[in-house]
């Protein structure tokens, strides 16, 4: 089956982007090089095409209760315009996906899900409407094919949004959203969110609208087009998980150190009992950060050792561009997860010493207020 193309595919090709399959789409990996694009986001402003992400609207009389039923965070009585990060979990505590939930109005929620999981997530959302105890009165509108999405990220993102796109956003704090227009029966949504560790915004709109915004941004020379290559290096060095690496059906939010997004004091949600047991009794494995000596790079799947004994596996690893260190995240036996614990990582035929550190390798720059 041929890969899909986002509404900006022709723009990427026209700019000479290196294109590659990702999550069923042909996506730009880089335009110039990953380092330049990474540093543009850290120091100025970068723009990403993230139109491959999925969007699902949940409305109806039971929408709030239903979202709280499938979502680990607590959106009960949330103010309109609030955005929440959290997970959908299986009954055994494993992760279906991590996602954002936007409160658009009373019993009206906009879910943003990972591109690689769209079909699975939509099936999961649909399959849990009817439980043994009740049937939720909700409407599920799968809108992924109708939406395009841009991420404008970096310390100059606010200025670019205001001055280039004419989108007022100074009043917005992180994890908030607003509707700025409506076209072709779709809300044009702006949120102060991102996946980079910098201030930034994500814009959801029709394909035509997103193409127009992209053209304005590229014509302005106020920002650099960025590919998925630096999106991964940026999210990694601020400790943000990637589904399939740091979260999966076998890696729960508790194992990944994301318990703060699991509101176990809620009356119920799918996976709550398993997560409560993990939180109180501990887990066999934990996700940790590891800093390696020298410049050796630990890649996904490499073995983590303690005194020559295999204790885990690397989930993501890079030479961290913003702090000039070789670091990785790894899922290891919990007995060795304490900060400061010396470990080794096998890289091809050699082993390299390392030490357990915090997963946030670089400080975030989110605008809090």
CSV table of C-alpha atoms in Angstrom, one decimal:
chain,number,residue,atom,x,y,z
A,1,UNK,CA,0.0,0.0,0.0
A,2,UNK,CA,1.3,3.4,-0.9
A,3,UNK,CA,2.1,5.8,1.9
A,4,UNK,CA,-0.2,8.8,2.5
A,5,UNK,CA,0.9,12.3,1.8
A,6,UNK,CA,0.0,15.3,4.0
A,7,UNK,CA,-1.4,18.5,2.5
A,8,UNK,CA,2.1,20.0,2.6
A,9,UNK,CA,3.8,17.2,0.7
A,10,UNK,CA,4.5,19.3,-2.4
A,11,UNK,CA,5.8,22.1,-0.3
A,12,UNK,CA,8.3,19.8,1.3
A,13,UNK,CA,9.5,18.3,-2.0
A,14,UNK,CA,9.8,21.8,-3.4
A,15,UNK,CA,12.1,22.8,-0.5
A,16,UNK,CA,14.3,19.7,-1.2
A,17,UNK,CA,13.4,17.9,2.0
A,18,UNK,CA,14.7,14.4,2.6
A,19,UNK,CA,11.4,12.4,2.6
A,20,UNK,CA,10.9,9.1,4.3
A,21,UNK,CA,8.0,6.8,5.3
A,22,UNK,CA,6.8,7.4,8.8
A,23,UNK,CA,3.5,6.2,10.4
A,24,UNK,CA,2.1,5.4,7.0
A,25,UNK,CA,3.0,8.9,5.5
A,26,UNK,CA,5.7,10.3,3.4
A,27,UNK,CA,7.2,12.8,5.9
A,28,UNK,CA,10.1,15.3,5.8
A,29,UNK,CA,13.0,14.0,7.9
A,30,UNK,CA,15.2,17.1,7.4
A,31,UNK,CA,15.6,20.1,5.1
A,32,UNK,CA,19.2,21.3,5.8
A,33,UNK,CA,20.5,19.1,8.6
A,34,UNK,CA,19.2,17.9,11.9
A,35,UNK,CA,21.6,20.1,14.0
A,36,UNK,CA,20.7,23.3,12.3
A,37,UNK,CA,17.0,22.6,12.6
A,38,UNK,CA,17.4,21.5,16.2
A,39,UNK,CA,19.2,24.7,17.1
A,40,UNK,CA,16.7,26.9,15.2
A,41,UNK,CA,14.0,25.6,17.6
A,42,UNK,CA,16.1,26.0,20.7
A,43,UNK,CA,17.3,29.5,19.8
A,44,UNK,CA,14.8,31.1,17.4
A,45,UNK,CA,11.8,29.4,15.7
A,46,UNK,CA,11.1,26.3,13.8
A,47,UNK,CA,8.0,25.0,12.0
A,48,UNK,CA,6.9,21.4,11.6
A,49,UNK,CA,4.3,19.7,9.5
A,50,UNK,CA,2.5,17.4,11.9
A,51,UNK,CA,-0.5,16.8,9.8
A,52,UNK,CA,0.0,13.1,10.1
A,53,UNK,CA,-1.3,13.3,13.7
A,54,UNK,CA,-4.9,12.0,14.4
A,55,UNK,CA,-7.9,14.1,15.6
A,56,UNK,CA,-11.0,12.7,17.2
A,57,UNK,CA,-14.0,14.8,18.5
A,58,UNK,CA,-16.1,13.4,21.3
A,59,UNK,CA,-19.4,15.1,22.1
A,60,UNK,CA,-22.8,14.2,23.6
A,61,UNK,CA,-24.4,14.1,27.0
A,62,UNK,CA,-21.9,11.7,28.4
A,63,UNK,CA,-18.8,13.0,26.7
A,64,UNK,CA,-17.1,14.2,29.9
A,65,UNK,CA,-17.7,11.0,31.7
A,66,UNK,CA,-16.6,8.9,28.8
A,67,UNK,CA,-13.4,10.8,28.2
A,68,UNK,CA,-12.6,10.4,31.9
A,69,UNK,CA,-13.4,6.7,31.6
A,70,UNK,CA,-10.7,6.1,28.9
A,71,UNK,CA,-8.2,8.8,29.9
A,72,UNK,CA,-5.7,8.6,32.9
A,73,UNK,CA,-5.8,12.3,33.6
A,74,UNK,CA,-8.8,14.0,35.2
A,75,UNK,CA,-10.8,16.4,32.9
A,76,UNK,CA,-13.9,16.6,35.2
A,77,UNK,CA,-15.2,20.1,35.5
A,78,UNK,CA,-12.3,21.4,33.4
A,79,UNK,CA,-12.5,25.0,32.1
A,80,UNK,CA,-13.1,25.5,28.4
A,81,UNK,CA,-9.8,26.0,26.6
A,82,UNK,CA,-7.8,23.7,28.9
A,83,UNK,CA,-5.5,21.1,27.4
A,84,UNK,CA,-4.5,17.9,29.3
A,85,UNK,CA,-1.8,15.4,28.6
A,86,UNK,CA,-2.3,11.7,29.6
A,87,UNK,CA,-2.7,8.2,28.4
A,88,UNK,CA,-5.3,5.6,27.4
A,89,UNK,CA,-4.4,2.3,29.1
A,90,UNK,CA,-5.3,-1.3,28.8
A,91,UNK,CA,-6.9,-3.0,31.8
A,92,UNK,CA,-3.5,-4.5,32.7
A,93,UNK,CA,-1.9,-1.0,32.8
A,94,UNK,CA,-0.1,-1.1,29.5
A,95,UNK,CA,-0.4,2.0,27.3
A,96,UNK,CA,-2.7,2.2,24.3
A,97,UNK,CA,-1.4,5.6,23.5
A,98,UNK,CA,-0.4,8.9,25.0
A,99,UNK,CA,-2.4,11.9,23.8
A,100,UNK,CA,-3.7,15.4,24.4
A,101,UNK,CA,-7.3,16.1,25.3
A,102,UNK,CA,-8.7,19.6,24.6
A,103,UNK,CA,-11.8,20.9,26.5
A,104,UNK,CA,-13.7,22.7,23.7
A,105,UNK,CA,-17.0,23.2,25.6
A,106,UNK,CA,-19.5,21.5,27.8
A,107,UNK,CA,-19.4,17.8,26.9
A,108,UNK,CA,-17.2,18.6,23.9
A,109,UNK,CA,-13.6,17.3,23.7
A,110,UNK,CA,-10.9,17.2,21.0
A,111,UNK,CA,-8.4,14.3,21.2
A,112,UNK,CA,-5.0,14.5,19.5
A,113,UNK,CA,-3.5,11.0,19.0
A,114,UNK,CA,-0.3,9.7,17.6
A,115,UNK,CA,-0.1,9.1,13.9
A,116,UNK,CA,1.1,5.5,14.1
A,117,UNK,CA,-1.7,4.6,16.4
A,118,UNK,CA,-4.7,6.3,14.7
A,119,UNK,CA,-6.6,3.2,13.6
A,120,UNK,CA,-5.9,1.3,16.8
A,121,UNK,CA,-6.9,4.3,19.0
A,122,UNK,CA,-10.1,5.0,17.1
A,123,UNK,CA,-11.0,1.3,17.4
A,124,UNK,CA,-10.2,1.4,21.1
A,125,UNK,CA,-12.3,4.6,21.7
A,126,UNK,CA,-15.3,3.1,19.8
A,127,UNK,CA,-15.1,-0.3,21.4
A,128,UNK,CA,-15.3,1.0,25.0
A,129,UNK,CA,-18.5,3.1,24.6
A,130,UNK,CA,-20.6,0.1,25.8
A,131,UNK,CA,-19.5,-1.5,29.1
A,132,UNK,CA,-20.9,-4.2,31.2
A,133,UNK,CA,-22.4,-1.6,33.5
A,134,UNK,CA,-23.7,1.0,31.0
A,135,UNK,CA,-23.7,2.5,27.5
A,136,UNK,CA,-22.2,6.0,27.2
A,137,UNK,CA,-24.3,8.5,25.2
A,138,UNK,CA,-21.6,10.0,23.0
A,139,UNK,CA,-20.8,10.9,19.4
A,140,UNK,CA,-17.4,10.0,18.0
A,141,UNK,CA,-16.2,12.0,15.0
A,142,UNK,CA,-13.0,10.8,13.5
A,143,UNK,CA,-11.6,13.9,11.8
A,144,UNK,CA,-8.0,13.0,11.1
A,145,UNK,CA,-8.2,13.0,7.3
A,146,UNK,CA,-9.8,16.5,7.3
A,147,UNK,CA,-7.3,18.3,9.5
A,148,UNK,CA,-3.8,19.5,8.7
A,149,UNK,CA,-1.6,20.6,11.6
A,150,UNK,CA,1.4,22.9,12.1
A,151,UNK,CA,3.7,23.2,15.1
A,152,UNK,CA,5.4,26.6,15.5
A,153,UNK,CA,8.1,26.1,18.2
A,154,UNK,CA,10.9,28.1,19.8
A,155,UNK,CA,11.5,31.2,21.9
A,156,UNK,CA,10.4,33.4,19.0
A,157,UNK,CA,7.2,31.4,18.4
A,158,UNK,CA,4.9,33.9,20.0
A,159,UNK,CA,6.3,36.8,17.9
A,160,UNK,CA,6.0,34.8,14.7
A,161,UNK,CA,2.4,33.8,15.5
A,162,UNK,CA,1.5,37.4,16.2
A,163,UNK,CA,3.5,39.2,13.5
A,164,UNK,CA,3.6,36.8,10.6
A,165,UNK,CA,0.3,34.9,11.0
A,166,UNK,CA,-1.7,37.6,12.7
A,167,UNK,CA,-2.9,35.2,15.4
A,168,UNK,CA,-3.1,36.8,18.8
A,169,UNK,CA,-1.7,34.5,21.4
A,170,UNK,CA,0.0,36.6,24.1
A,171,UNK,CA,-2.8,35.9,26.6
A,172,UNK,CA,-2.4,32.1,26.2
A,173,UNK,CA,-0.6,30.1,28.8
A,174,UNK,CA,0.9,26.6,28.2
A,175,UNK,CA,-1.7,23.8,27.8
A,176,UNK,CA,-4.5,26.1,26.8
A,177,UNK,CA,-6.3,26.4,23.4
A,178,UNK,CA,-8.9,28.5,21.6
A,179,UNK,CA,-10.9,28.5,18.4
A,180,UNK,CA,-10.0,31.3,16.1
A,181,UNK,CA,-12.3,30.5,13.1
A,182,UNK,CA,-14.4,27.9,11.5
A,183,UNK,CA,-14.0,26.6,7.9
A,184,UNK,CA,-15.7,23.7,6.1
A,185,UNK,CA,-17.4,22.7,9.3
A,186,UNK,CA,-14.1,22.4,11.1
A,187,UNK,CA,-12.9,24.5,14.0
A,188,UNK,CA,-9.6,26.3,13.4
A,189,UNK,CA,-7.9,25.6,16.7
A,190,UNK,CA,-4.7,27.1,18.2
A,191,UNK,CA,-3.1,25.7,21.3
A,192,UNK,CA,0.0,26.7,23.3
A,193,UNK,CA,1.5,23.2,23.3
A,194,UNK,CA,4.4,21.3,21.7
A,195,UNK,CA,6.8,18.4,21.7
A,196,UNK,CA,10.2,20.2,21.9
A,197,UNK,CA,10.8,21.6,25.4
A,198,UNK,CA,10.4,25.2,24.1
A,199,UNK,CA,7.6,27.6,24.0
A,200,UNK,CA,5.3,27.0,21.0
A,201,UNK,CA,2.0,26.6,19.4
A,202,UNK,CA,0.1,24.0,17.4
A,203,UNK,CA,-2.5,25.0,14.8
A,204,UNK,CA,-5.2,22.7,13.5
A,205,UNK,CA,-7.2,23.6,10.4
A,206,UNK,CA,-8.4,22.6,7.0
A,207,UNK,CA,-5.8,21.5,4.4
A,208,UNK,CA,-6.2,24.8,2.5
A,209,UNK,CA,-5.8,26.9,5.7
A,210,UNK,CA,-2.7,25.0,6.8
A,211,UNK,CA,-1.1,25.4,3.3
A,212,UNK,CA,-1.8,29.1,3.4
A,213,UNK,CA,-0.2,29.5,6.9
A,214,UNK,CA,2.9,27.5,5.7
A,215,UNK,CA,3.4,29.7,2.7
A,216,UNK,CA,3.2,32.8,4.9
A,217,UNK,CA,5.8,31.4,7.3
A,218,UNK,CA,8.2,30.4,4.6
A,219,UNK,CA,7.9,33.7,2.8
A,220,UNK,CA,8.6,35.6,6.0
A,221,UNK,CA,12.0,34.1,6.6
A,222,UNK,CA,11.2,34.4,10.3
A,223,UNK,CA,11.4,30.6,10.9
A,224,UNK,CA,13.1,27.5,9.6
A,225,UNK,CA,11.2,24.5,8.3
A,226,UNK,CA,12.0,21.5,10.5
A,227,UNK,CA,11.7,17.7,9.9
A,228,UNK,CA,10.9,14.8,12.1
A,229,UNK,CA,14.7,14.2,12.7
A,230,UNK,CA,15.1,17.1,15.0
A,231,UNK,CA,11.6,16.7,16.4
A,232,UNK,CA,13.0,13.4,17.9
A,233,UNK,CA,16.2,14.9,19.2
A,234,UNK,CA,14.3,17.9,20.7
A,235,UNK,CA,11.7,15.8,22.5
A,236,UNK,CA,14.2,13.2,23.7
A,237,UNK,CA,16.6,15.6,25.5
A,238,UNK,CA,13.7,17.1,27.5
A,239,UNK,CA,12.6,13.6,28.6
A,240,UNK,CA,9.4,13.4,26.5
A,241,UNK,CA,8.3,9.9,25.7
A,242,UNK,CA,7.8,8.5,22.2
A,243,UNK,CA,5.1,5.8,21.9
A,244,UNK,CA,6.7,2.5,20.8
A,245,UNK,CA,9.9,3.4,22.6
A,246,UNK,CA,9.2,4.8,26.1
A,247,UNK,CA,5.5,3.8,26.2
A,248,UNK,CA,3.9,0.7,24.8
A,249,UNK,CA,1.4,-2.1,25.5
A,250,UNK,CA,4.1,-3.5,27.8
A,251,UNK,CA,5.3,-0.2,29.3
A,252,UNK,CA,2.8,1.4,31.6
A,253,UNK,CA,2.8,5.1,32.5
A,254,UNK,CA,4.0,4.1,36.0
A,255,UNK,CA,7.0,2.3,34.6
A,256,UNK,CA,7.8,5.3,32.4
A,257,UNK,CA,7.7,7.7,35.3
A,258,UNK,CA,4.6,9.4,34.2
A,259,UNK,CA,2.4,8.7,37.2
A,260,UNK,CA,1.7,12.4,37.6
A,261,UNK,CA,-0.6,12.1,34.6
A,262,UNK,CA,-2.5,9.2,36.1
A,263,UNK,CA,-5.1,10.6,38.6
A,264,UNK,CA,-5.5,7.5,40.7
A,265,UNK,CA,-7.9,9.3,43.0
A,266,UNK,CA,-10.5,9.4,40.2
A,267,UNK,CA,-13.4,7.0,40.8
A,268,UNK,CA,-12.6,4.9,37.8
A,269,UNK,CA,-10.8,4.7,34.4
A,270,UNK,CA,-9.6,1.8,32.3
A,271,UNK,CA,-6.4,0.5,33.8
A,272,UNK,CA,-6.8,2.2,37.2
A,273,UNK,CA,-6.6,-0.9,39.3
A,274,UNK,CA,-3.5,-2.2,37.6
A,275,UNK,CA,-1.8,1.2,37.9
A,276,UNK,CA,-2.7,1.6,41.5
A,277,UNK,CA,-1.1,-1.8,42.2
A,278,UNK,CA,2.0,-0.8,40.3
A,279,UNK,CA,2.2,2.5,42.2
A,280,UNK,CA,1.9,0.9,45.6
A,281,UNK,CA,3.8,-2.3,45.0
A,282,UNK,CA,6.4,-1.2,42.5
A,283,UNK,CA,7.3,-2.5,39.0
A,284,UNK,CA,9.9,-4.9,37.9
A,285,UNK,CA,11.2,-2.4,35.3
A,286,UNK,CA,11.6,1.4,35.3
A,287,UNK,CA,12.5,3.9,32.6
A,288,UNK,CA,15.7,5.8,33.5
A,289,UNK,CA,18.2,8.2,31.9
A,290,UNK,CA,21.8,7.1,31.5
A,291,UNK,CA,24.8,9.4,30.8
A,292,UNK,CA,27.7,7.6,29.0
A,293,UNK,CA,31.3,8.4,29.3
A,294,UNK,CA,32.9,9.8,26.1
A,295,UNK,CA,31.0,10.2,22.8
A,296,UNK,CA,29.7,6.6,22.2
A,297,UNK,CA,26.0,6.7,21.2
A,298,UNK,CA,23.6,4.1,22.6
A,299,UNK,CA,20.8,3.3,20.1
A,300,UNK,CA,17.4,1.8,20.5
A,301,UNK,CA,17.6,-1.9,21.3
A,302,UNK,CA,21.1,-1.8,22.7
A,303,UNK,CA,21.6,-3.9,25.9
A,304,UNK,CA,22.2,-2.3,29.3
A,305,UNK,CA,24.4,-4.3,31.7
A,306,UNK,CA,25.3,-4.3,35.4
A,307,UNK,CA,28.6,-6.0,36.2
A,308,UNK,CA,28.3,-7.9,32.9
A,309,UNK,CA,24.7,-9.0,33.6
A,310,UNK,CA,21.9,-7.9,31.2
A,311,UNK,CA,19.4,-5.7,33.1
A,312,UNK,CA,17.6,-3.8,30.4
A,313,UNK,CA,17.4,-2.2,27.0
A,314,UNK,CA,17.9,1.2,25.5
A,315,UNK,CA,14.7,2.9,24.3
A,316,UNK,CA,16.2,6.0,22.7
A,317,UNK,CA,19.8,7.4,22.6
A,318,UNK,CA,21.6,10.3,21.0
A,319,UNK,CA,24.6,12.6,21.5
A,320,UNK,CA,22.5,15.3,23.1
A,321,UNK,CA,22.9,18.4,20.9
A,322,UNK,CA,22.0,21.0,23.5
A,323,UNK,CA,24.3,19.8,26.3
A,324,UNK,CA,27.0,18.0,24.3
A,325,UNK,CA,26.7,14.7,26.2
A,326,UNK,CA,26.0,11.1,25.1
A,327,UNK,CA,22.8,10.0,26.9
A,328,UNK,CA,20.0,7.6,26.5
A,329,UNK,CA,16.7,6.5,28.0
A,330,UNK,CA,16.5,2.8,29.0
A,331,UNK,CA,14.0,0.4,30.5
A,332,UNK,CA,16.0,-1.5,33.2
A,333,UNK,CA,15.4,-3.7,36.3
A,334,UNK,CA,14.1,-1.4,39.0
A,335,UNK,CA,16.8,-2.6,41.5
A,336,UNK,CA,19.3,-0.5,39.5
A,337,UNK,CA,17.2,2.6,38.8
A,338,UNK,CA,18.5,4.8,41.6
A,339,UNK,CA,20.2,8.0,40.5
A,340,UNK,CA,24.0,7.6,40.5
A,341,UNK,CA,24.0,3.9,39.9
A,342,UNK,CA,26.9,2.9,37.6
A,343,UNK,CA,26.0,0.8,34.6
A,344,UNK,CA,27.3,-0.3,31.2
A,345,UNK,CA,25.8,-0.2,27.8
A,346,UNK,CA,26.8,-2.6,25.1
A,347,UNK,CA,27.4,-0.8,21.8
A,348,UNK,CA,28.2,-3.4,19.1
A,349,UNK,CA,31.1,-5.5,20.5
A,350,UNK,CA,32.2,-3.1,23.2
A,351,UNK,CA,30.7,-2.0,26.5
A,352,UNK,CA,30.8,1.6,27.7
A,353,UNK,CA,30.4,2.8,31.3
A,354,UNK,CA,27.5,5.0,32.2
A,355,UNK,CA,25.6,6.3,35.2
A,356,UNK,CA,21.8,6.6,36.0
A,357,UNK,CA,20.7,10.2,35.7
A,358,UNK,CA,17.4,12.1,35.4
A,359,UNK,CA,15.6,11.6,32.1
A,360,UNK,CA,15.3,15.3,31.5
A,361,UNK,CA,18.8,16.0,30.0
A,362,UNK,CA,18.0,19.6,29.1
A,363,UNK,CA,15.9,22.1,31.0
A,364,UNK,CA,12.5,23.1,29.4
A,365,UNK,CA,11.6,26.6,28.4
A,366,UNK,CA,7.8,26.4,28.6
A,367,UNK,CA,5.9,29.7,29.2
A,368,UNK,CA,4.1,29.0,32.5
A,369,UNK,CA,2.1,32.3,32.7
